[in-house]
């Protein structure tokens, strides 16, 4: 790809998303845009740049390029296991709460909201078994622009095809009449979730207690002492009969004794139970 | 749980009038272990299904001779509701179109442009590939 061509794509993506593409990201352009070039029958990255560099580039093409380059590694119902587990335990957890109390679920490091809204969809599916109790979902992350997107609950065509069965897409999303092929989560589900800024290294007490906490694929970015600190903080916010979901490759072993893995359930953790009950 | 290892995902018929799309889809599917056949329109696809019913049909919407939905209805009438699994793969991205395809008996729906990750996700959803770990 010529430097001029790279520049055209970089400027377009920066203007549309804020993402800064430095020339060392050429490999990323190649891998992320290759499928799109093939689908659209565009011969090369330079040919793409030529089309994007025209006075008025085609909106759909420009949007598709931006999406392909900015899509976070996140998807709906990411790594099915926690959601299968939650589907089983949510009715029991809910019914153990007093009538009128809400079940509280925390999506720590929520990114653009896919995890939070996956929980909302699950809660909607399970509604008949929840005895009319409310489900409250809190999503937290550190980047304000990401939180703004999560609050909006609007997702690109790429995003709604990641992890979301089409039956759930048509049931819980509506096409945004205003714009760009986006899909918007149904209002009752959006209303279940709240998003606020929170740093996992901060004091979580003000967030309250949670029956279920998702904290997946975050620990991998921290060193062991910081992992231990985050796990202790998260454990302190968990209800005695609640569950914590970590990423499939993440573990509490050697980091904290305040959480124990649930045998046979990858990524599922709970507070240590009294010995008599664990058998 | 790491229980469900699928050794051979199965056979797939790619139905699209664009040779480029068929080629791209073939490469992605073969990378996942599928044995792939191709058809250029719904009528060819129907013939191919009669000769050898695949596990999966990846189906374009707009094609000459016989379009995707016509193939889908004919296939459901002839082969029943469950086999083959039919996954639309089309630039048609309006909600009404998706509902129409589901009503006609499609199991999944891919909106173009798509990539390997989307295709993999969708194949996992219809149970033709194991759920990918995080």
CSV table of C-alpha atoms in Angstrom, one decimal:
chain,number,residue,atom,x,y,z
A,1,UNK,CA,0.0,0.0,0.0
A,2,UNK,CA,1.3,3.4,-0.8
A,3,UNK,CA,1.9,6.0,2.0
A,4,UNK,CA,-0.7,8.2,0.4
A,5,UNK,CA,-3.3,5.4,0.3
A,6,UNK,CA,-2.6,4.6,4.0
A,7,UNK,CA,-3.0,8.3,4.8
A,8,UNK,CA,-6.4,8.5,3.2
A,9,UNK,CA,-7.7,5.5,5.2
A,10,UNK,CA,-6.0,6.8,8.4
A,11,UNK,CA,-7.6,10.2,8.1
A,12,UNK,CA,-11.0,8.8,7.4
A,13,UNK,CA,-10.9,6.5,10.4
A,14,UNK,CA,-9.6,9.2,12.7
A,15,UNK,CA,-12.3,11.6,11.6
A,16,UNK,CA,-15.0,9.1,12.1
A,17,UNK,CA,-13.9,7.3,15.3
A,18,UNK,CA,-10.9,9.0,16.9
A,19,UNK,CA,-8.8,5.9,16.4
A,20,UNK,CA,-5.2,6.9,15.5
A,21,UNK,CA,-3.6,4.6,12.9
A,22,UNK,CA,0.1,4.9,12.7
A,23,UNK,CA,2.0,3.4,9.7
A,24,UNK,CA,3.1,0.4,11.9
A,25,UNK,CA,-0.6,-0.6,11.9
A,26,UNK,CA,-0.4,-1.5,8.2
A,27,UNK,CA,-0.7,-5.2,9.0
A,28,UNK,CA,-3.9,-4.5,10.9
A,29,UNK,CA,-5.3,-2.7,7.9
A,30,UNK,CA,-4.5,-5.7,5.8
A,31,UNK,CA,-5.9,-8.4,8.1
A,32,UNK,CA,-9.0,-6.4,9.1
A,33,UNK,CA,-9.9,-5.1,5.7
A,34,UNK,CA,-9.1,-8.1,3.5
A,35,UNK,CA,-12.4,-9.9,4.0
A,36,UNK,CA,-14.3,-6.7,3.1
A,37,UNK,CA,-12.2,-6.1,0.0
A,38,UNK,CA,-13.0,-9.7,-1.1
A,39,UNK,CA,-16.7,-9.3,-0.4
A,40,UNK,CA,-16.9,-6.0,-2.2
A,41,UNK,CA,-14.7,-7.1,-5.1
A,42,UNK,CA,-12.2,-4.3,-4.5
A,43,UNK,CA,-8.8,-5.3,-5.8
A,44,UNK,CA,-6.4,-3.9,-3.3
A,45,UNK,CA,-6.0,-1.5,-0.3
A,46,UNK,CA,-4.8,1.2,-2.7
A,47,UNK,CA,-7.9,0.7,-4.9
A,48,UNK,CA,-10.0,1.1,-1.7
A,49,UNK,CA,-8.1,4.3,-0.7
A,50,UNK,CA,-8.7,5.7,-4.2
A,51,UNK,CA,-12.5,5.2,-3.7
A,52,UNK,CA,-12.4,6.7,-0.2
A,53,UNK,CA,-10.2,9.6,-1.3
A,54,UNK,CA,-12.8,11.0,-3.7
A,55,UNK,CA,-14.5,14.2,-2.8
A,56,UNK,CA,-17.6,12.4,-1.5
A,57,UNK,CA,-16.7,8.8,-0.5
A,58,UNK,CA,-19.5,6.3,-0.5
A,59,UNK,CA,-21.0,6.4,3.0
A,60,UNK,CA,-21.5,2.6,3.3
A,61,UNK,CA,-18.0,1.9,2.3
A,62,UNK,CA,-16.5,4.5,4.6
A,63,UNK,CA,-18.7,3.2,7.5
A,64,UNK,CA,-17.7,-0.4,6.8
A,65,UNK,CA,-14.0,0.5,6.8
A,66,UNK,CA,-14.3,2.4,10.1
A,67,UNK,CA,-16.2,-0.5,11.7
A,68,UNK,CA,-13.7,-3.1,10.5
A,69,UNK,CA,-10.9,-1.2,12.1
A,70,UNK,CA,-12.4,-0.1,15.3
A,71,UNK,CA,-14.6,-3.1,16.3
A,72,UNK,CA,-13.5,-4.2,19.8
A,73,UNK,CA,-12.9,-7.8,20.6
A,74,UNK,CA,-16.3,-8.1,22.2
A,75,UNK,CA,-19.4,-9.9,21.2
A,76,UNK,CA,-22.8,-10.8,22.6
A,77,UNK,CA,-22.9,-13.8,24.8
A,78,UNK,CA,-19.2,-14.0,24.5
A,79,UNK,CA,-17.9,-17.4,25.5
A,80,UNK,CA,-21.3,-19.0,26.1
A,81,UNK,CA,-20.4,-20.8,29.4
A,82,UNK,CA,-21.2,-17.9,31.9
A,83,UNK,CA,-24.5,-17.2,30.2
A,84,UNK,CA,-25.5,-20.9,30.3
A,85,UNK,CA,-24.6,-20.9,33.9
A,86,UNK,CA,-26.5,-17.7,34.6
A,87,UNK,CA,-29.6,-19.0,32.8
A,88,UNK,CA,-29.6,-21.9,35.3
A,89,UNK,CA,-29.0,-19.9,38.4
A,90,UNK,CA,-30.8,-16.6,37.9
A,91,UNK,CA,-34.3,-17.9,38.7
A,92,UNK,CA,-33.0,-19.4,42.0
A,93,UNK,CA,-31.0,-16.3,42.9
A,94,UNK,CA,-33.9,-14.1,42.1
A,95,UNK,CA,-36.4,-16.1,44.1
A,96,UNK,CA,-34.1,-16.1,47.1
A,97,UNK,CA,-34.5,-12.3,47.3
A,98,UNK,CA,-37.3,-10.6,49.1
A,99,UNK,CA,-40.3,-9.5,46.9
A,100,UNK,CA,-39.7,-6.1,45.6
A,101,UNK,CA,-35.9,-6.4,45.8
A,102,UNK,CA,-34.0,-6.1,42.5
A,103,UNK,CA,-31.4,-8.6,41.4
A,104,UNK,CA,-28.2,-6.7,40.7
A,105,UNK,CA,-25.7,-7.7,38.0
A,106,UNK,CA,-22.4,-5.9,37.4
A,107,UNK,CA,-20.6,-5.9,34.1
A,108,UNK,CA,-17.2,-4.7,35.1
A,109,UNK,CA,-15.2,-3.5,32.1
A,110,UNK,CA,-18.4,-3.4,30.0
A,111,UNK,CA,-16.9,-1.9,26.9
A,112,UNK,CA,-19.7,-1.0,24.5
A,113,UNK,CA,-22.3,-2.8,26.4
A,114,UNK,CA,-22.7,-6.2,24.7
A,115,UNK,CA,-22.2,-8.2,27.9
A,116,UNK,CA,-24.7,-6.0,29.8
A,117,UNK,CA,-27.3,-6.3,27.1
A,118,UNK,CA,-26.7,-10.0,26.8
A,119,UNK,CA,-27.7,-10.2,30.4
A,120,UNK,CA,-30.7,-8.0,29.8
A,121,UNK,CA,-31.8,-10.4,26.9
A,122,UNK,CA,-31.3,-13.4,29.2
A,123,UNK,CA,-33.4,-11.7,31.9
A,124,UNK,CA,-36.1,-11.0,29.4
A,125,UNK,CA,-36.2,-14.6,28.3
A,126,UNK,CA,-36.3,-15.8,31.9
A,127,UNK,CA,-38.9,-13.2,33.0
A,128,UNK,CA,-41.7,-15.7,33.6
A,129,UNK,CA,-39.4,-17.4,36.2
A,130,UNK,CA,-38.3,-14.3,38.0
A,131,UNK,CA,-41.6,-13.7,39.9
A,132,UNK,CA,-41.9,-10.1,38.7
A,133,UNK,CA,-38.6,-9.1,40.4
A,134,UNK,CA,-36.5,-6.5,38.6
A,135,UNK,CA,-33.1,-7.1,37.2
A,136,UNK,CA,-30.7,-4.1,37.5
A,137,UNK,CA,-27.6,-4.2,35.4
A,138,UNK,CA,-24.6,-1.9,36.0
A,139,UNK,CA,-22.0,-1.6,33.3
A,140,UNK,CA,-18.7,0.1,34.2
A,141,UNK,CA,-15.7,1.0,32.2
A,142,UNK,CA,-13.1,3.8,32.2
A,143,UNK,CA,-13.5,5.3,28.7
A,144,UNK,CA,-16.2,7.9,28.6
A,145,UNK,CA,-16.8,7.6,24.9
A,146,UNK,CA,-17.2,3.8,25.2
A,147,UNK,CA,-19.7,4.3,28.0
A,148,UNK,CA,-21.7,6.8,25.8
A,149,UNK,CA,-21.9,4.1,23.1
A,150,UNK,CA,-23.0,1.5,25.7
A,151,UNK,CA,-25.7,3.9,27.0
A,152,UNK,CA,-27.0,4.5,23.5
A,153,UNK,CA,-27.4,0.7,22.9
A,154,UNK,CA,-26.9,1.0,19.2
A,155,UNK,CA,-24.7,-1.4,17.4
A,156,UNK,CA,-23.2,-1.8,13.9
A,157,UNK,CA,-24.2,-4.5,11.5
A,158,UNK,CA,-20.8,-6.1,12.3
A,159,UNK,CA,-21.4,-6.0,16.1
A,160,UNK,CA,-24.9,-7.5,16.0
A,161,UNK,CA,-23.5,-10.5,14.1
A,162,UNK,CA,-21.0,-11.3,16.8
A,163,UNK,CA,-22.4,-13.9,19.1
A,164,UNK,CA,-26.0,-12.9,18.7
A,165,UNK,CA,-28.4,-15.5,17.3
A,166,UNK,CA,-30.5,-14.0,14.6
A,167,UNK,CA,-33.7,-14.9,16.4
A,168,UNK,CA,-32.6,-12.7,19.3
A,169,UNK,CA,-31.6,-9.9,16.9
A,170,UNK,CA,-35.1,-9.7,15.5
A,171,UNK,CA,-36.7,-10.1,18.9
A,172,UNK,CA,-34.8,-7.6,20.9
A,173,UNK,CA,-33.4,-5.1,18.3
A,174,UNK,CA,-34.9,-2.6,15.9
A,175,UNK,CA,-33.1,-1.1,12.9
A,176,UNK,CA,-32.2,2.5,13.5
A,177,UNK,CA,-34.3,4.5,11.1
A,178,UNK,CA,-31.9,7.4,11.3
A,179,UNK,CA,-28.7,5.8,10.5
A,180,UNK,CA,-26.1,3.8,8.9
A,181,UNK,CA,-27.5,0.3,9.2
A,182,UNK,CA,-27.3,0.4,13.0
A,183,UNK,CA,-29.4,-1.8,15.3
A,184,UNK,CA,-30.8,-0.5,18.6
A,185,UNK,CA,-31.6,-2.5,21.6
A,186,UNK,CA,-35.3,-2.5,22.6
A,187,UNK,CA,-36.1,0.2,25.1
A,188,UNK,CA,-37.2,-2.1,28.0
A,189,UNK,CA,-33.9,-3.8,27.8
A,190,UNK,CA,-31.9,-0.6,27.6
A,191,UNK,CA,-33.8,0.6,30.6
A,192,UNK,CA,-32.5,-2.4,32.7
A,193,UNK,CA,-28.9,-1.3,32.2
A,194,UNK,CA,-27.1,1.7,33.6
A,195,UNK,CA,-23.5,2.7,32.7
A,196,UNK,CA,-21.1,4.6,34.7
A,197,UNK,CA,-17.4,5.4,34.8
A,198,UNK,CA,-15.4,3.3,37.3
A,199,UNK,CA,-11.8,2.3,37.5
A,200,UNK,CA,-11.4,-1.3,38.7
A,201,UNK,CA,-8.4,-0.1,40.8
A,202,UNK,CA,-10.7,2.3,42.6
A,203,UNK,CA,-12.9,1.8,45.7
A,204,UNK,CA,-16.0,-0.2,44.6
A,205,UNK,CA,-18.0,0.2,47.8
A,206,UNK,CA,-20.2,3.0,46.4
A,207,UNK,CA,-21.4,0.7,43.7
A,208,UNK,CA,-23.3,-1.5,46.2
A,209,UNK,CA,-23.6,-5.3,46.4
A,210,UNK,CA,-24.1,-7.6,43.4
A,211,UNK,CA,-25.7,-11.0,43.0
A,212,UNK,CA,-23.7,-11.6,39.8
A,213,UNK,CA,-20.5,-10.0,38.6
A,214,UNK,CA,-18.9,-10.4,35.2
A,215,UNK,CA,-15.2,-9.4,35.2
A,216,UNK,CA,-13.9,-11.2,32.2
A,217,UNK,CA,-10.7,-10.9,30.2
A,218,UNK,CA,-9.6,-7.8,32.3
A,219,UNK,CA,-7.3,-9.4,34.8
A,220,UNK,CA,-5.0,-10.5,31.9
A,221,UNK,CA,-3.9,-6.8,31.6
A,222,UNK,CA,-2.7,-6.6,35.2
A,223,UNK,CA,0.3,-7.8,37.2
A,224,UNK,CA,-0.3,-10.4,40.0
A,225,UNK,CA,-0.5,-7.9,42.9
A,226,UNK,CA,-3.0,-5.8,41.0
A,227,UNK,CA,-5.0,-8.9,40.0
A,228,UNK,CA,-5.1,-9.8,43.7
A,229,UNK,CA,-6.3,-6.3,44.6
A,230,UNK,CA,-9.0,-6.3,41.9
A,231,UNK,CA,-10.2,-9.8,42.9
A,232,UNK,CA,-10.4,-8.8,46.6
A,233,UNK,CA,-12.4,-5.7,45.7
A,234,UNK,CA,-14.8,-7.6,43.4
A,235,UNK,CA,-15.2,-10.4,46.1
A,236,UNK,CA,-16.1,-7.7,48.6
A,237,UNK,CA,-19.1,-6.6,46.4
A,238,UNK,CA,-20.5,-10.1,45.9
A,239,UNK,CA,-23.6,-11.4,47.7
A,240,UNK,CA,-22.9,-14.5,49.8
A,241,UNK,CA,-24.8,-16.7,47.4
A,242,UNK,CA,-23.7,-14.8,44.3
A,243,UNK,CA,-21.4,-15.7,41.4
A,244,UNK,CA,-18.4,-14.1,39.7
A,245,UNK,CA,-17.6,-14.9,36.1
A,246,UNK,CA,-14.0,-14.6,35.0
A,247,UNK,CA,-12.6,-15.2,31.5
A,248,UNK,CA,-12.1,-18.8,30.5
A,249,UNK,CA,-8.4,-18.6,30.8
A,250,UNK,CA,-8.4,-16.6,34.1
A,251,UNK,CA,-8.0,-18.0,37.6
A,252,UNK,CA,-8.1,-17.0,41.2
A,253,UNK,CA,-5.6,-19.6,42.2
A,254,UNK,CA,-2.6,-18.2,44.1
A,255,UNK,CA,-4.2,-14.7,43.9
A,256,UNK,CA,-6.9,-14.7,46.6
A,257,UNK,CA,-8.6,-17.1,48.9
A,258,UNK,CA,-11.8,-15.0,49.0
A,259,UNK,CA,-13.1,-16.7,45.9
A,260,UNK,CA,-13.2,-20.4,44.9
A,261,UNK,CA,-13.9,-21.9,41.4
A,262,UNK,CA,-17.2,-23.7,41.0
A,263,UNK,CA,-16.1,-27.2,40.0
A,264,UNK,CA,-16.8,-28.2,36.4
A,265,UNK,CA,-17.9,-24.6,35.4
A,266,UNK,CA,-15.2,-22.8,33.5
A,267,UNK,CA,-14.7,-19.3,34.7
A,268,UNK,CA,-17.5,-19.5,37.4
A,269,UNK,CA,-16.5,-18.5,40.9
A,270,UNK,CA,-18.2,-18.1,44.3
A,271,UNK,CA,-17.4,-17.0,47.8
A,272,UNK,CA,-16.1,-19.9,49.9
A,273,UNK,CA,-19.1,-21.7,51.5
A,274,UNK,CA,-19.1,-23.2,55.0
A,275,UNK,CA,-17.5,-26.6,54.8
A,276,UNK,CA,-20.6,-28.4,55.9
A,277,UNK,CA,-22.4,-27.2,52.8
A,278,UNK,CA,-19.8,-27.9,50.1
A,279,UNK,CA,-19.4,-31.6,50.7
B,1,UNK,CA,-16.9,-27.0,29.3
B,2,UNK,CA,-14.6,-28.5,26.7
B,3,UNK,CA,-16.7,-31.6,26.1
B,4,UNK,CA,-18.0,-31.1,22.6
B,5,UNK,CA,-15.2,-31.6,20.1
B,6,UNK,CA,-16.5,-32.0,16.6
B,7,UNK,CA,-14.0,-33.8,14.4
B,8,UNK,CA,-15.7,-33.2,11.1
B,9,UNK,CA,-18.2,-30.3,10.9
B,10,UNK,CA,-19.7,-31.7,7.7
B,11,UNK,CA,-20.7,-30.7,4.2
B,12,UNK,CA,-21.7,-27.2,3.0
B,13,UNK,CA,-23.2,-26.0,-0.2
B,14,UNK,CA,-22.4,-22.4,-1.0
B,15,UNK,CA,-25.1,-20.8,-3.2
B,16,UNK,CA,-24.2,-17.5,-4.7
B,17,UNK,CA,-24.1,-16.1,-8.2
B,18,UNK,CA,-20.8,-14.3,-7.5
B,19,UNK,CA,-17.7,-16.4,-8.1
B,20,UNK,CA,-15.7,-14.1,-5.8
B,21,UNK,CA,-18.1,-14.6,-2.9
B,22,UNK,CA,-18.3,-18.4,-3.5
B,23,UNK,CA,-14.5,-18.5,-3.4
B,24,UNK,CA,-14.2,-16.5,-0.2
B,25,UNK,CA,-16.9,-18.5,1.5
B,26,UNK,CA,-15.3,-21.7,0.4
B,27,UNK,CA,-11.9,-20.7,1.8
B,28,UNK,CA,-13.4,-19.7,5.2
B,29,UNK,CA,-15.5,-22.9,5.4
B,30,UNK,CA,-12.7,-25.2,4.4
B,31,UNK,CA,-10.6,-23.6,7.1
B,32,UNK,CA,-13.2,-24.7,9.6
B,33,UNK,CA,-13.0,-28.3,8.2
B,34,UNK,CA,-16.1,-28.2,6.0
B,35,UNK,CA,-16.3,-30.1,2.7
B,36,UNK,CA,-17.6,-27.5,0.3
B,37,UNK,CA,-19.7,-27.7,-2.9
B,38,UNK,CA,-20.9,-24.7,-4.9
B,39,UNK,CA,-24.0,-23.7,-6.8
B,40,UNK,CA,-24.7,-20.5,-8.8
B,41,UNK,CA,-28.4,-20.2,-8.2
B,42,UNK,CA,-31.3,-21.8,-6.4
B,43,UNK,CA,-32.2,-24.3,-9.1
B,44,UNK,CA,-28.7,-25.6,-9.3
B,45,UNK,CA,-28.7,-25.8,-5.5
B,46,UNK,CA,-31.9,-27.8,-5.4
B,47,UNK,CA,-30.4,-30.3,-7.9
B,48,UNK,CA,-27.2,-30.5,-5.8
B,49,UNK,CA,-29.4,-31.2,-2.7
B,50,UNK,CA,-31.3,-33.9,-4.4
B,51,UNK,CA,-28.0,-35.6,-5.4
B,52,UNK,CA,-26.4,-35.2,-2.0
B,53,UNK,CA,-28.1,-33.4,0.9
B,54,UNK,CA,-25.5,-31.2,2.6
B,55,UNK,CA,-25.5,-30.4,6.4
B,56,UNK,CA,-25.4,-26.7,5.6
B,57,UNK,CA,-26.5,-24.4,2.8
B,58,UNK,CA,-25.0,-20.9,2.8
B,59,UNK,CA,-27.6,-19.0,0.7
B,60,UNK,CA,-27.5,-15.7,-1.2
B,61,UNK,CA,-30.8,-13.9,-1.6
B,62,UNK,CA,-30.7,-12.3,-5.1
B,63,UNK,CA,-29.7,-14.7,-7.9
B,64,UNK,CA,-30.9,-15.4,-11.4
B,65,UNK,CA,-33.1,-18.4,-12.3
B,66,UNK,CA,-34.2,-19.1,-8.7
B,67,UNK,CA,-33.5,-16.7,-5.8
B,68,UNK,CA,-32.6,-17.7,-2.2
B,69,UNK,CA,-36.1,-17.6,-0.6
B,70,UNK,CA,-37.6,-19.6,-3.5
B,71,UNK,CA,-34.9,-22.3,-3.0
B,72,UNK,CA,-35.5,-22.2,0.7
B,73,UNK,CA,-39.2,-22.8,0.4
B,74,UNK,CA,-38.7,-25.5,-2.1
B,75,UNK,CA,-36.0,-27.2,0.0
B,76,UNK,CA,-38.2,-27.1,3.2
B,77,UNK,CA,-41.1,-28.6,1.3
B,78,UNK,CA,-38.9,-31.3,-0.2
B,79,UNK,CA,-36.5,-32.1,2.6
B,80,UNK,CA,-38.3,-31.0,5.8
B,81,UNK,CA,-37.7,-28.3,8.4
B,82,UNK,CA,-34.3,-29.3,9.9
B,83,UNK,CA,-32.0,-30.5,7.2
B,84,UNK,CA,-30.1,-28.9,5.6
B,85,UNK,CA,-29.4,-26.0,8.0
B,86,UNK,CA,-29.9,-22.9,5.9
B,87,UNK,CA,-28.0,-19.8,6.6
B,88,UNK,CA,-28.8,-16.8,4.4
B,89,UNK,CA,-25.7,-14.8,3.4
B,90,UNK,CA,-26.8,-11.6,1.7
B,91,UNK,CA,-26.6,-7.8,1.4
B,92,UNK,CA,-30.3,-7.7,2.2
B,93,UNK,CA,-30.2,-6.4,5.7
B,94,UNK,CA,-33.7,-5.0,6.5
B,95,UNK,CA,-35.5,-6.5,9.4
B,96,UNK,CA,-38.5,-7.5,7.2
B,97,UNK,CA,-36.2,-9.5,5.0
B,98,UNK,CA,-34.7,-11.3,7.9
B,99,UNK,CA,-38.1,-12.1,9.3
B,100,UNK,CA,-39.2,-13.3,5.8
B,101,UNK,CA,-36.2,-15.7,5.7
B,102,UNK,CA,-36.9,-17.0,9.2
B,103,UNK,CA,-40.5,-17.5,8.4
B,104,UNK,CA,-39.5,-19.5,5.3
B,105,UNK,CA,-37.4,-21.8,7.5
B,106,UNK,CA,-33.9,-20.4,7.6
B,107,UNK,CA,-31.9,-21.1,10.8
B,108,UNK,CA,-29.4,-18.2,10.6
B,109,UNK,CA,-28.8,-15.1,8.7
B,110,UNK,CA,-25.5,-13.4,7.8
B,111,UNK,CA,-25.5,-9.9,6.5
B,112,UNK,CA,-22.8,-9.0,4.0
B,113,UNK,CA,-20.1,-7.9,4.3
B,114,UNK,CA,-19.1,-10.6,6.6
B,115,UNK,CA,-15.8,-12.0,7.8
B,116,UNK,CA,-14.4,-15.3,9.1
B,117,UNK,CA,-15.3,-14.4,12.7
B,118,UNK,CA,-18.9,-13.7,12.0
B,119,UNK,CA,-19.2,-16.9,10.0
B,120,UNK,CA,-17.6,-18.9,12.8
B,121,UNK,CA,-19.9,-17.3,15.4
B,122,UNK,CA,-23.0,-18.1,13.2
B,123,UNK,CA,-21.8,-21.7,12.6
B,124,UNK,CA,-21.4,-22.2,16.4
B,125,UNK,CA,-24.9,-20.8,16.9
B,126,UNK,CA,-26.5,-23.4,14.6
B,127,UNK,CA,-24.4,-26.1,16.4
B,128,UNK,CA,-22.1,-26.9,13.4
B,129,UNK,CA,-19.0,-25.8,15.2
B,130,UNK,CA,-18.2,-25.8,18.9
B,131,UNK,CA,-18.6,-22.6,20.9
B,132,UNK,CA,-15.4,-20.7,20.7
B,133,UNK,CA,-13.6,-20.2,24.0
B,134,UNK,CA,-13.2,-16.6,25.1
